[in-house]
Amino acid sequence: MTTIAIAPGDGIGPEIMEAVLSIFNAAQVPLKYQPVAMSRAIFDQGYSTGMPPEARETIEKLGILFKGPMETPKGKGVKSINVTARKLWNTYANVRKFRTIKGVDTVFSRAGIPINMTILRENIEDTYGGIEYMQNFDVSVSYRLISKKGTEQFVRYVFEYAKREGITKVTCGHKSNIMKFTDGILMNTFYEIAKEYPGIDVNDLIVDDLAMKLVRQPDSFQLVALTNLQGDIISDLCAGLVGGLGFAPSANIGDFISIFEAVHGTAPDIAGKKLANPTSLLFSGIMMLRHVGLISYADKIENALLYTLETGVHTGDFGAAGSQSVNTDEFANAIIKNLGKLPTESPVVKSAGEDFEFIPPVRPAAINIMVSNEQPVEKLVGMDLFITSDSQASEIASLIQPLLPNQLKLTVISNRGTQVWPTASVFTDSVVQYCCRIESQDNFVPTRGYLLGICENLSTNIQIEDISFLKDYGSLKGYSLAQGQ
Ligand code: NAI
């Protein structure tokens, strides 16, 4: 029998986990549960990741973590336990399913517009690295890291998922009109890998247009793939379309370890009152059952859940106005009573494929370093210096230029991405951080050490906060231009 790790979490977590496991037990789901210590209290014991080493070992051995929501202590220095778990185990694809459910009243269900779509969100990269610095007291920066290999891993999963689920249309959401390199990687990789799946229709939409179209025509989408932060926002938007976070399951899928969890938080305002709706965790648990090969059990429980919702049974957070709500346990008991029943208004769930045995992951021998096959020649052509100054850009230029050798030239100064020297608009408000672009002249190819030496010279007159080297890859410039450059 398969064993999975469970962590009920904080706030309403233990209540909804108990409700879900009572349904699993009533359905005689052949699973064993190994509790692991992961919660707010573990942070307080001094484990900065929110879990002790034993919990980590158990999860790594079993390959599946089923978890309730967990509280991240507020304040500096502590990272979210949820994000840490997803990143630590490289669960690179976040799967969230959204569909109209009979019994869950929304503007779309009232209008007879059926929603049935999945959002797949890259789960490791992007601003979720949480790599941030104060460049000075006034200006902070966040690194938005997007890699080709990480994106490939994610996009391949997107198409494999579509193929497995019989999805015929996949949309890529992005902002590559503005972020040409980072979002460009997602869009280009998407179209590249799509060529291997000729039976699937593909298109792409700028994320703001996507948000508008999701609200206007949600029934025209089947599967949407996005980067991490955009995917986070868009998936909550989709949760809103189908009745809120309480109905949106979430799976974090990796090659070795996968995490299944409710999308909502710990709901401290209703914790301990048995008012919580366990549906999101139950839907996530149903996804988990399919993942570990217990497909027939997943279908049976899902049909009972849909039937129960159709009969109007509901917790206090949803349902017809004026109708009596039930508590968490009563809601779970209603589903248990309906095990074996089929929904009459929603389509009956009958997944493709037979039950199979889940094989826990084999621990990799070492960290997998992912390197692109394509390695074009890199040529250093200059550097961007990020400096702190409250002077006008022209004054900064007259400080820098005389200190540069003939092979290097100050070509542009920008402020918050907008050119302010050699030409500027008097209306461009500036902050006390400038980016000074220094480019090599007449095909001079500097080394990094040479450029750092120049920085050392310049630092007697200007306050350098950060340096980015400018590189060309053949005809491709590996850096963006300033607005107006
Ligand atoms: P929240 O999702 O906990 O609550 C927002 C609102 O939704 C509250 O009014 C709450 O009562 C209601 N709600 C949430 N889940 C519900 C359910 N199952 N049934 C009925 N009502 C429900 O979001 P909030 O307040 O922003 O975060 C609270 C804590 O949860 C924070 O410490 C946060 O870090 C943590 N959190 C954890 C997540 C996770 O473990 N994956 C995800 C989001 C937040």
Short mmCIF file of C-alpha atoms and ligand atoms in Angstrom, two decimals:
data_model
loop_
_atom_site.label_atom_id
_atom_site.label_comp_id
_atom_site.label_asym_id
_atom_site.label_seq_id
_atom_site.Cartn_x
_atom_site.Cartn_y
_atom_site.Cartn_z
CA MET A 1 0.00 0.00 0.00
CA THR A 2 1.30 3.49 -0.86
CA THR A 3 2.27 5.73 2.06
CA ILE A 4 2.07 9.50 1.73
CA ALA A 5 3.31 12.25 4.04
CA ILE A 6 0.65 14.49 5.54
CA ALA A 7 1.00 17.86 7.22
CA PRO A 8 -2.34 19.30 8.36
CA GLY A 9 -0.87 22.81 8.72
CA ASP A 10 -2.06 25.77 10.74
CA GLY A 11 -5.33 27.59 11.38
CA ILE A 12 -8.16 25.72 9.68
CA GLY A 13 -5.63 23.19 8.28
CA PRO A 14 -6.19 20.44 10.90
CA GLU A 15 -10.00 20.75 10.61
CA ILE A 16 -10.13 20.45 6.84
CA MET A 17 -7.46 17.72 6.76
CA GLU A 18 -9.47 15.66 9.26
CA ALA A 19 -12.60 16.13 7.14
CA VAL A 20 -10.81 15.03 3.95
CA LEU A 21 -9.20 11.99 5.55
CA SER A 22 -12.55 10.95 7.00
CA ILE A 23 -13.91 10.91 3.45
CA PHE A 24 -10.88 8.95 2.19
CA ASN A 25 -11.31 6.42 4.99
CA ALA A 26 -15.04 6.04 4.33
CA ALA A 27 -14.23 5.42 0.65
CA GLN A 28 -11.66 2.81 1.79
CA VAL A 29 -8.87 4.56 -0.07
CA PRO A 30 -5.87 2.20 0.20
CA LEU A 31 -3.34 4.75 1.49
CA LYS A 32 -1.24 4.96 4.63
CA TYR A 33 -0.55 8.36 6.14
CA GLN A 34 2.74 9.39 7.71
CA PRO A 35 2.34 12.67 9.62
CA VAL A 36 5.25 15.10 9.29
CA ALA A 37 6.03 18.18 11.36
CA MET A 38 5.61 21.26 9.17
CA SER A 39 3.91 24.32 10.56
CA ARG A 40 4.26 27.74 12.13
CA ALA A 41 5.22 26.09 15.44
CA ILE A 42 8.25 24.48 13.80
CA PHE A 43 9.56 27.92 12.79
CA ASP A 44 9.18 28.93 16.41
CA GLN A 45 11.33 25.95 17.43
CA GLY A 46 14.12 27.50 15.40
CA TYR A 47 13.88 25.59 12.08
CA SER A 48 14.10 28.38 9.50
CA THR A 49 12.61 26.21 6.73
CA GLY A 50 9.53 25.38 8.82
CA MET A 51 10.37 21.67 8.95
CA PRO A 52 12.83 19.56 10.96
CA PRO A 53 15.25 17.21 9.11
CA GLU A 54 13.11 14.12 9.90
CA ALA A 55 10.12 15.65 8.11
CA ARG A 56 12.27 16.42 5.10
CA GLU A 57 13.68 12.87 4.99
CA THR A 58 10.21 11.31 5.19
CA ILE A 59 8.84 13.45 2.37
CA GLU A 60 11.89 12.77 0.20
CA LYS A 61 11.48 9.01 0.78
CA LEU A 62 7.74 8.90 0.10
CA GLY A 63 7.60 11.37 -2.79
CA ILE A 64 4.16 12.75 -1.93
CA LEU A 65 3.21 15.48 0.52
CA PHE A 66 -0.45 16.25 1.19
CA LYS A 67 -0.61 19.47 3.13
CA GLY A 68 -2.98 21.97 4.65
CA PRO A 69 -2.33 25.71 4.61
CA MET A 70 0.59 26.97 6.67
CA GLU A 71 1.29 30.29 8.25
CA THR A 72 4.49 32.11 7.40
CA PRO A 73 5.63 34.23 10.37
CA LYS A 74 5.43 37.86 9.32
CA GLY A 75 8.56 40.00 9.32
CA LYS A 76 11.98 39.98 7.80
CA GLY A 77 14.25 37.01 7.30
CA VAL A 78 11.77 34.11 7.21
CA LYS A 79 10.75 32.67 3.86
CA SER A 80 7.34 31.09 3.21
CA ILE A 81 7.33 27.40 4.12
CA ASN A 82 5.07 26.77 1.12
CA VAL A 83 7.41 28.42 -1.35
CA THR A 84 10.45 26.78 0.29
CA ALA A 85 8.90 23.31 -0.06
CA ARG A 86 8.00 23.89 -3.72
CA LYS A 87 11.50 25.12 -4.56
CA LEU A 88 13.50 22.71 -2.43
CA TRP A 89 11.98 19.72 -4.22
CA ASN A 90 11.84 21.33 -7.63
CA THR A 91 8.09 20.99 -8.05
CA TYR A 92 8.37 23.00 -11.22
CA ALA A 93 4.76 22.86 -12.39
CA ASN A 94 1.82 24.15 -10.42
CA VAL A 95 -1.50 22.75 -11.65
CA ARG A 96 -4.76 24.48 -10.76
CA LYS A 97 -8.11 23.38 -12.13
CA PHE A 98 -11.14 25.60 -12.40
CA ARG A 99 -14.62 24.64 -13.47
CA THR A 100 -18.21 25.57 -12.97
CA ILE A 101 -19.69 23.45 -10.20
CA LYS A 102 -23.44 22.99 -9.80
CA GLY A 103 -24.38 24.31 -6.38
CA VAL A 104 -21.70 26.99 -6.46
CA ASP A 105 -23.40 30.14 -7.57
CA THR A 106 -21.39 32.51 -9.79
CA VAL A 107 -22.25 35.06 -12.48
CA PHE A 108 -21.09 32.55 -15.07
CA SER A 109 -23.10 29.62 -13.71
CA ARG A 110 -26.18 31.88 -13.70
CA ALA A 111 -25.47 32.91 -17.29
CA GLY A 112 -25.07 29.26 -18.31
CA ILE A 113 -21.41 29.76 -19.31
CA PRO A 114 -19.53 26.56 -18.47
CA ILE A 115 -15.92 27.01 -17.31
CA ASN A 116 -13.52 24.11 -17.42
CA MET A 117 -9.89 25.09 -17.59
CA THR A 118 -6.51 24.48 -16.06
CA ILE A 119 -3.84 27.04 -15.26
CA LEU A 120 -0.29 25.72 -15.30
CA ARG A 121 2.17 27.99 -13.60
CA GLU A 122 5.93 27.71 -13.54
CA ASN A 123 6.65 27.20 -9.87
CA ILE A 124 10.36 27.77 -9.16
CA GLU A 125 11.70 30.82 -10.97
CA ASP A 126 10.69 34.42 -11.56
CA THR A 127 10.48 36.86 -8.67
CA TYR A 128 9.72 33.91 -6.38
CA GLY A 129 13.44 33.52 -5.87
CA GLY A 130 12.77 36.41 -3.51
CA ILE A 131 16.23 37.76 -4.35
CA GLU A 132 15.94 41.39 -3.41
CA TYR A 133 18.31 44.18 -2.48
CA MET A 134 18.07 47.75 -1.34
CA GLN A 135 20.36 49.47 -3.83
CA ASN A 136 20.16 52.48 -1.61
CA PHE A 137 17.71 53.72 0.95
CA ASP A 138 15.34 54.94 -1.77
CA VAL A 139 15.48 52.21 -4.40
CA SER A 140 15.09 48.44 -4.10
CA VAL A 141 15.48 45.79 -6.79
CA SER A 142 14.16 42.28 -7.22
CA TYR A 143 15.84 39.74 -9.48
CA ARG A 144 13.47 38.08 -11.89
CA LEU A 145 15.38 34.97 -12.93
CA ILE A 146 14.02 32.92 -15.81
CA SER A 147 16.15 30.11 -17.24
CA LYS A 148 15.87 28.29 -20.56
CA LYS A 149 16.27 24.86 -19.00
CA GLY A 150 13.84 25.51 -16.14
CA THR A 151 11.31 26.82 -18.64
CA GLU A 152 11.85 23.79 -20.88
CA GLN A 153 11.14 21.46 -17.95
CA PHE A 154 7.92 23.34 -17.25
CA VAL A 155 6.73 23.70 -20.85
CA ARG A 156 7.34 20.02 -21.59
CA TYR A 157 5.13 19.18 -18.62
CA VAL A 158 2.46 21.56 -20.00
CA PHE A 159 2.26 19.67 -23.29
CA GLU A 160 2.48 16.23 -21.71
CA TYR A 161 -0.34 17.24 -19.37
CA ALA A 162 -2.45 18.49 -22.31
CA LYS A 163 -1.84 15.25 -24.20
CA ARG A 164 -2.71 13.07 -21.21
CA GLU A 165 -5.87 15.02 -20.38
CA GLY A 166 -7.11 15.19 -23.98
CA ILE A 167 -6.75 18.98 -24.06
CA THR A 168 -6.77 20.31 -27.63
CA LYS A 169 -5.88 23.97 -27.14
CA VAL A 170 -3.06 25.48 -25.06
CA THR A 171 -2.50 29.22 -24.54
CA CYS A 172 0.73 30.83 -23.40
CA GLY A 173 0.27 33.98 -21.31
CA HIS A 174 3.26 36.34 -21.08
CA LYS A 175 4.50 39.91 -21.18
CA SER A 176 7.26 39.49 -23.72
CA ASN A 177 6.41 42.77 -25.42
CA ILE A 178 8.01 44.46 -22.38
CA MET A 179 10.23 41.77 -20.85
CA LYS A 180 11.75 40.48 -24.05
CA PHE A 181 14.38 38.23 -22.48
CA THR A 182 12.61 36.75 -19.48
CA ASP A 183 9.08 36.38 -20.80
CA GLY A 184 10.60 35.87 -24.24
CA ILE A 185 12.13 32.63 -22.98
CA LEU A 186 8.69 31.31 -22.05
CA MET A 187 7.08 32.31 -25.33
CA ASN A 188 9.90 31.00 -27.54
CA THR A 189 10.22 27.74 -25.61
CA PHE A 190 6.45 27.31 -25.76
CA TYR A 191 6.36 27.52 -29.56
CA GLU A 192 9.51 25.42 -29.92
CA ILE A 193 8.17 22.52 -27.84
CA ALA A 194 4.67 22.88 -29.34
CA LYS A 195 6.13 21.65 -32.66
CA GLU A 196 6.49 18.21 -31.05
CA TYR A 197 2.73 18.10 -30.31
CA PRO A 198 1.08 18.71 -33.71
CA GLY A 199 -2.38 17.62 -32.47
CA ILE A 200 -2.59 20.52 -30.02
CA ASP A 201 -3.64 24.04 -31.10
CA VAL A 202 -1.48 26.74 -29.58
CA ASN A 203 -1.68 30.51 -29.25
CA ASP A 204 -0.22 33.21 -27.04
CA LEU A 205 -1.69 36.28 -25.39
CA ILE A 206 -0.15 39.21 -23.56
CA VAL A 207 -1.09 38.65 -19.93
CA ASP A 208 -3.23 41.77 -19.55
CA ASP A 209 -5.22 40.86 -22.66
CA LEU A 210 -5.44 37.32 -21.29
CA ALA A 211 -6.91 38.62 -18.01
CA MET A 212 -9.58 40.55 -19.90
CA LYS A 213 -10.43 37.60 -22.17
CA LEU A 214 -10.59 35.19 -19.22
CA VAL A 215 -13.30 37.37 -17.71
CA ARG A 216 -15.17 37.96 -20.98
CA GLN A 217 -14.95 34.47 -22.51
CA PRO A 218 -13.72 32.02 -19.85
CA ASP A 219 -15.26 29.14 -21.77
CA SER A 220 -12.84 29.68 -24.67
CA PHE A 221 -9.81 28.51 -22.65
CA GLN A 222 -8.75 24.95 -21.90
CA LEU A 223 -5.20 25.26 -20.60
CA VAL A 224 -3.09 28.36 -19.98
CA ALA A 225 0.65 28.29 -19.20
CA LEU A 226 2.31 31.22 -17.43
CA THR A 227 5.39 32.30 -15.52
CA ASN A 228 5.27 32.15 -11.73
CA LEU A 229 3.98 35.56 -10.61
CA GLN A 230 1.66 36.14 -13.56
CA GLY A 231 0.39 32.59 -13.06
CA ASP A 232 -0.23 33.27 -9.39
CA ILE A 233 -2.39 36.29 -10.16
CA ILE A 234 -4.21 34.76 -13.11
CA SER A 235 -4.99 31.57 -11.19
CA ASP A 236 -6.62 33.54 -8.39
CA LEU A 237 -8.59 35.45 -11.01
CA CYS A 238 -9.80 32.09 -12.37
CA ALA A 239 -10.66 30.93 -8.85
CA GLY A 240 -12.86 34.00 -8.61
CA LEU A 241 -14.64 33.02 -11.84
CA VAL A 242 -15.72 29.66 -10.39
CA GLY A 243 -16.65 30.74 -6.88
CA GLY A 244 -13.47 31.56 -5.00
CA LEU A 245 -10.36 29.91 -3.64
CA GLY A 246 -12.44 27.38 -1.70
CA PHE A 247 -13.04 25.43 -4.94
CA ALA A 248 -9.61 25.54 -6.52
CA PRO A 249 -7.32 22.55 -6.04
CA SER A 250 -3.59 22.85 -6.43
CA ALA A 251 -0.85 20.36 -7.23
CA ASN A 252 2.87 21.12 -7.33
CA ILE A 253 4.43 18.54 -9.58
CA GLY A 254 8.10 17.60 -9.74
CA ASP A 255 9.99 14.66 -11.22
CA PHE A 256 10.62 13.17 -7.76
CA ILE A 257 8.37 14.83 -5.22
CA SER A 258 4.90 16.33 -5.62
CA ILE A 259 2.89 18.43 -3.19
CA PHE A 260 -0.89 18.61 -3.08
CA GLU A 261 -2.46 21.43 -1.10
CA ALA A 262 -5.43 23.74 -0.70
CA VAL A 263 -4.96 27.07 -2.46
CA HIS A 264 -6.35 29.23 0.32
CA GLY A 265 -4.53 30.23 3.52
CA THR A 266 -5.00 29.33 7.16
CA ALA A 267 -8.12 31.53 7.57
CA PRO A 268 -7.22 32.58 11.13
CA ASP A 269 -10.56 34.41 11.44
CA ILE A 270 -12.52 31.16 11.41
CA ALA A 271 -9.91 28.69 12.71
CA GLY A 272 -11.09 26.26 15.38
CA LYS A 273 -14.76 27.03 14.73
CA LYS A 274 -15.45 24.19 12.30
CA LEU A 275 -16.71 26.71 9.77
CA ALA A 276 -14.10 26.01 7.10
CA ASN A 277 -14.96 24.62 3.71
CA PRO A 278 -12.79 21.55 3.00
CA THR A 279 -13.59 21.45 -0.75
CA SER A 280 -10.31 22.92 -2.00
CA LEU A 281 -8.26 20.44 0.02
CA LEU A 282 -10.58 17.62 -1.02
CA PHE A 283 -10.24 18.50 -4.72
CA SER A 284 -6.45 18.61 -4.23
CA GLY A 285 -6.62 15.24 -2.50
CA ILE A 286 -8.58 13.88 -5.46
CA MET A 287 -5.82 15.10 -7.81
CA MET A 288 -3.33 13.37 -5.53
CA LEU A 289 -5.25 10.08 -5.65
CA ARG A 290 -5.05 10.15 -9.45
CA HIS A 291 -1.34 10.97 -9.24
CA VAL A 292 -0.67 7.89 -7.08
CA GLY A 293 -2.73 5.65 -9.33
CA LEU A 294 -5.94 5.48 -7.26
CA ILE A 295 -8.01 6.72 -10.18
CA SER A 296 -11.23 4.82 -9.43
CA TYR A 297 -11.25 6.09 -5.82
CA ALA A 298 -10.67 9.64 -7.05
CA ASP A 299 -13.64 9.37 -9.45
CA LYS A 300 -15.90 7.91 -6.76
CA ILE A 301 -15.12 10.67 -4.26
CA GLU A 302 -15.34 13.42 -6.86
CA ASN A 303 -18.75 12.20 -8.04
CA ALA A 304 -19.99 12.10 -4.42
CA LEU A 305 -18.66 15.64 -3.86
CA LEU A 306 -20.34 16.96 -7.02
CA TYR A 307 -23.59 15.22 -6.11
CA THR A 308 -23.46 16.71 -2.59
CA LEU A 309 -22.88 20.21 -3.93
CA GLU A 310 -25.78 19.78 -6.37
CA THR A 311 -28.11 18.96 -3.48
CA GLY A 312 -27.37 22.39 -2.03
CA VAL A 313 -25.32 21.30 1.00
CA HIS A 314 -22.82 24.05 1.73
CA THR A 315 -20.56 25.57 4.35
CA GLY A 316 -21.03 29.21 5.34
CA ASP A 317 -18.69 30.68 2.75
CA PHE A 318 -20.88 29.83 -0.26
CA GLY A 319 -24.31 28.57 -1.28
CA ALA A 320 -27.75 30.05 -1.81
CA ALA A 321 -28.48 33.14 0.26
CA GLY A 322 -30.77 32.36 3.18
CA SER A 323 -30.25 28.60 3.03
CA GLN A 324 -28.93 26.86 6.14
CA SER A 325 -25.18 26.13 6.07
CA VAL A 326 -23.49 23.13 7.65
CA ASN A 327 -20.20 22.91 9.53
CA THR A 328 -17.00 21.28 8.29
CA ASP A 329 -17.76 17.84 9.75
CA GLU A 330 -21.37 17.85 8.59
CA PHE A 331 -20.19 18.75 5.10
CA ALA A 332 -17.74 15.83 5.10
CA ASN A 333 -20.42 13.49 6.46
CA ALA A 334 -22.82 14.51 3.70
CA ILE A 335 -20.19 13.53 1.12
CA ILE A 336 -19.56 10.24 2.92
CA LYS A 337 -23.30 9.48 2.83
CA ASN A 338 -23.30 10.15 -0.90
CA LEU A 339 -20.34 7.92 -1.78
CA GLY A 340 -21.47 5.80 -4.72
CA LYS A 341 -23.92 8.45 -5.99
CA LEU A 342 -23.40 10.26 -9.29
CA PRO A 343 -24.04 13.91 -10.10
CA THR A 344 -27.14 14.48 -12.22
CA GLU A 345 -26.56 18.05 -13.39
CA SER A 346 -22.77 18.07 -13.84
CA PRO A 347 -21.11 15.48 -16.10
CA VAL A 348 -20.27 12.24 -14.27
CA VAL A 349 -16.52 11.96 -13.70
CA LYS A 350 -14.95 8.95 -15.39
CA SER A 351 -11.21 9.32 -15.78
CA ALA A 352 -9.35 7.54 -18.54
CA GLY A 353 -6.97 4.77 -17.50
CA GLU A 354 -6.91 2.04 -14.88
CA ASP A 355 -5.62 2.20 -11.32
CA PHE A 356 -1.87 1.65 -11.10
CA GLU A 357 0.75 1.20 -8.43
CA PHE A 358 2.67 4.33 -7.44
CA ILE A 359 6.43 3.84 -7.34
CA PRO A 360 8.13 6.23 -4.89
CA PRO A 361 11.02 8.20 -6.38
CA VAL A 362 14.60 7.00 -6.45
CA ARG A 363 16.77 9.61 -4.77
CA PRO A 364 19.07 11.30 -7.33
CA ALA A 365 22.78 10.80 -6.66
CA ALA A 366 23.62 14.48 -7.10
CA ILE A 367 22.03 17.80 -7.99
CA ASN A 368 21.14 17.89 -11.66
CA ILE A 369 22.91 20.86 -13.27
CA MET A 370 20.85 21.82 -16.31
CA VAL A 371 22.92 23.25 -19.17
CA SER A 372 21.63 24.34 -22.60
CA ASN A 373 22.98 22.38 -25.57
CA GLU A 374 23.23 25.60 -27.52
CA GLN A 375 26.23 27.67 -26.31
CA PRO A 376 26.88 30.59 -28.71
CA VAL A 377 30.08 32.62 -28.41
CA GLU A 378 29.77 35.38 -25.85
CA LYS A 379 31.45 38.75 -26.41
CA LEU A 380 31.80 41.31 -23.62
CA VAL A 381 30.94 44.78 -24.96
CA GLY A 382 30.63 46.95 -21.87
CA MET A 383 28.87 47.35 -18.57
CA ASP A 384 25.96 49.05 -16.86
CA LEU A 385 26.84 50.76 -13.60
CA PHE A 386 24.01 51.33 -11.17
CA ILE A 387 24.93 54.29 -9.04
CA THR A 388 23.45 56.41 -6.28
CA SER A 389 23.39 60.12 -6.98
CA ASP A 390 21.09 63.09 -6.48
CA SER A 391 22.80 65.09 -9.25
CA GLN A 392 21.46 65.82 -12.72
CA ALA A 393 22.45 63.19 -15.32
CA SER A 394 24.56 65.73 -17.26
CA GLU A 395 26.68 66.34 -14.15
CA ILE A 396 27.15 62.59 -13.70
CA ALA A 397 28.19 62.28 -17.35
CA SER A 398 30.83 64.98 -16.93
CA LEU A 399 32.21 63.13 -13.90
CA ILE A 400 32.42 59.76 -15.64
CA GLN A 401 33.49 60.57 -19.18
CA PRO A 402 36.94 62.06 -18.41
CA LEU A 403 37.82 58.98 -16.34
CA LEU A 404 37.21 56.50 -19.19
CA PRO A 405 39.95 55.28 -21.58
CA ASN A 406 39.45 55.83 -25.34
CA GLN A 407 38.23 52.25 -25.86
CA LEU A 408 35.21 52.85 -23.63
CA LYS A 409 32.47 55.43 -23.92
CA LEU A 410 29.57 56.49 -21.75
CA THR A 411 26.67 56.09 -24.20
CA VAL A 412 23.53 56.58 -22.15
CA ILE A 413 22.33 57.31 -18.63
CA SER A 414 18.88 56.15 -17.63
CA ASN A 415 16.74 56.58 -14.57
CA ARG A 416 14.12 53.93 -13.77
CA GLY A 417 14.66 52.58 -17.29
CA THR A 418 14.15 55.90 -19.12
CA GLN A 419 16.96 57.70 -20.92
CA VAL A 420 17.92 60.97 -19.18
CA TRP A 421 21.23 61.61 -20.94
CA PRO A 422 22.45 62.54 -23.60
CA THR A 423 18.86 63.62 -24.32
CA ALA A 424 16.07 63.88 -21.79
CA SER A 425 12.62 65.23 -21.16
CA VAL A 426 12.32 67.74 -18.35
CA PHE A 427 9.15 65.90 -17.34
CA THR A 428 11.00 62.67 -16.50
CA ASP A 429 11.01 62.69 -12.70
CA SER A 430 14.11 60.91 -11.51
CA VAL A 431 15.08 59.06 -8.35
CA VAL A 432 18.53 58.85 -6.77
CA GLN A 433 19.59 55.77 -8.72
CA TYR A 434 21.00 55.98 -12.23
CA CYS A 435 22.13 53.35 -14.69
CA CYS A 436 25.24 54.49 -16.60
CA ARG A 437 25.90 52.46 -19.74
CA ILE A 438 29.55 52.21 -20.74
CA GLU A 439 30.19 50.55 -24.09
CA SER A 440 33.38 49.46 -25.81
CA GLN A 441 34.41 51.26 -28.99
CA ASP A 442 35.95 50.10 -32.29
CA ASN A 443 35.40 46.39 -31.56
CA PHE A 444 37.52 46.51 -28.40
CA VAL A 445 36.73 43.40 -26.35
CA PRO A 446 37.40 44.08 -22.65
CA THR A 447 37.76 41.38 -20.02
CA ARG A 448 35.72 41.37 -16.83
CA GLY A 449 38.86 42.18 -14.85
CA TYR A 450 39.59 45.18 -17.08
CA LEU A 451 36.09 46.55 -16.55
CA LEU A 452 36.29 45.98 -12.81
CA GLY A 453 39.55 47.96 -12.81
CA ILE A 454 37.72 50.83 -14.52
CA CYS A 455 35.05 50.60 -11.82
CA GLU A 456 37.69 50.88 -9.14
CA ASN A 457 38.92 54.12 -10.76
CA LEU A 458 35.41 55.51 -11.12
CA SER A 459 34.49 54.65 -7.56
CA THR A 460 36.62 57.48 -6.27
CA ASN A 461 34.10 59.89 -7.84
CA ILE A 462 30.82 57.98 -8.04
CA GLN A 463 28.97 55.65 -5.70
CA ILE A 464 28.61 52.34 -7.55
CA GLU A 465 25.92 50.02 -6.16
CA ASP A 466 25.85 47.26 -8.76
CA ILE A 467 27.46 46.24 -12.07
CA SER A 468 25.93 44.31 -14.96
CA PHE A 469 28.17 43.26 -17.83
CA LEU A 470 26.88 43.82 -21.36
CA LYS A 471 27.28 40.85 -23.70
CA ASP A 472 26.55 40.03 -27.31
CA TYR A 473 25.78 36.51 -28.48
CA GLY A 474 26.51 36.70 -32.21
CA SER A 475 23.95 39.13 -33.63
CA LEU A 476 21.88 39.01 -30.42
CA LYS A 477 22.40 41.81 -27.92
CA GLY A 478 22.08 40.35 -24.43
CA TYR A 479 20.74 43.50 -22.80
CA SER A 480 17.74 45.76 -23.15
CA LEU A 481 17.79 49.35 -24.36
CA ALA A 482 16.67 52.23 -22.16
CA GLN A 483 13.26 53.73 -22.97
CA GLY A 484 13.95 56.43 -25.51
CA GLN A 485 17.44 55.10 -26.39
P1 NAI B 1 -6.80 33.11 3.74
O1 NAI B 1 -7.03 32.33 2.49
O2 NAI B 1 -6.38 32.36 4.92
O3 NAI B 1 -8.18 33.87 4.12
C1 NAI B 1 -8.83 34.82 3.27
C2 NAI B 1 -10.34 34.80 3.56
O4 NAI B 1 -10.92 33.59 3.01
C3 NAI B 1 -10.68 34.78 5.05
O5 NAI B 1 -11.85 35.54 5.23
C4 NAI B 1 -10.96 33.33 5.35
O6 NAI B 1 -11.86 33.13 6.41
C5 NAI B 1 -11.56 32.83 4.04
N1 NAI B 1 -11.24 31.40 3.80
C6 NAI B 1 -10.05 30.88 3.40
N2 NAI B 1 -10.13 29.55 3.30
C7 NAI B 1 -11.38 29.22 3.63
C8 NAI B 1 -12.07 27.97 3.70
N3 NAI B 1 -11.49 26.80 3.41
N4 NAI B 1 -13.36 27.98 4.08
C9 NAI B 1 -13.99 29.14 4.36
N5 NAI B 1 -13.40 30.34 4.29
C10 NAI B 1 -12.11 30.39 3.94
O7 NAI B 1 -5.77 34.26 3.38
P2 NAI B 1 -4.96 35.26 4.32
O8 NAI B 1 -5.85 35.76 5.40
O9 NAI B 1 -4.33 36.22 3.40
O10 NAI B 1 -3.76 34.42 4.94
C11 NAI B 1 -3.78 33.86 6.24
C12 NAI B 1 -2.51 33.04 6.46
O11 NAI B 1 -2.44 31.95 5.54
C13 NAI B 1 -1.19 33.81 6.31
O12 NAI B 1 -0.33 33.44 7.36
C14 NAI B 1 -0.61 33.30 5.00
O13 NAI B 1 0.80 33.31 5.01
C15 NAI B 1 -1.14 31.88 4.97
N6 NAI B 1 -1.28 31.34 3.61
C16 NAI B 1 -0.87 30.05 3.41
C17 NAI B 1 -1.03 29.47 2.17
C18 NAI B 1 -0.59 28.05 1.99
O14 NAI B 1 -0.25 27.39 2.96
N7 NAI B 1 -0.58 27.52 0.77
C19 NAI B 1 -1.61 30.19 1.03
C20 NAI B 1 -2.05 31.54 1.37
C21 NAI B 1 -1.88 32.08 2.62
#
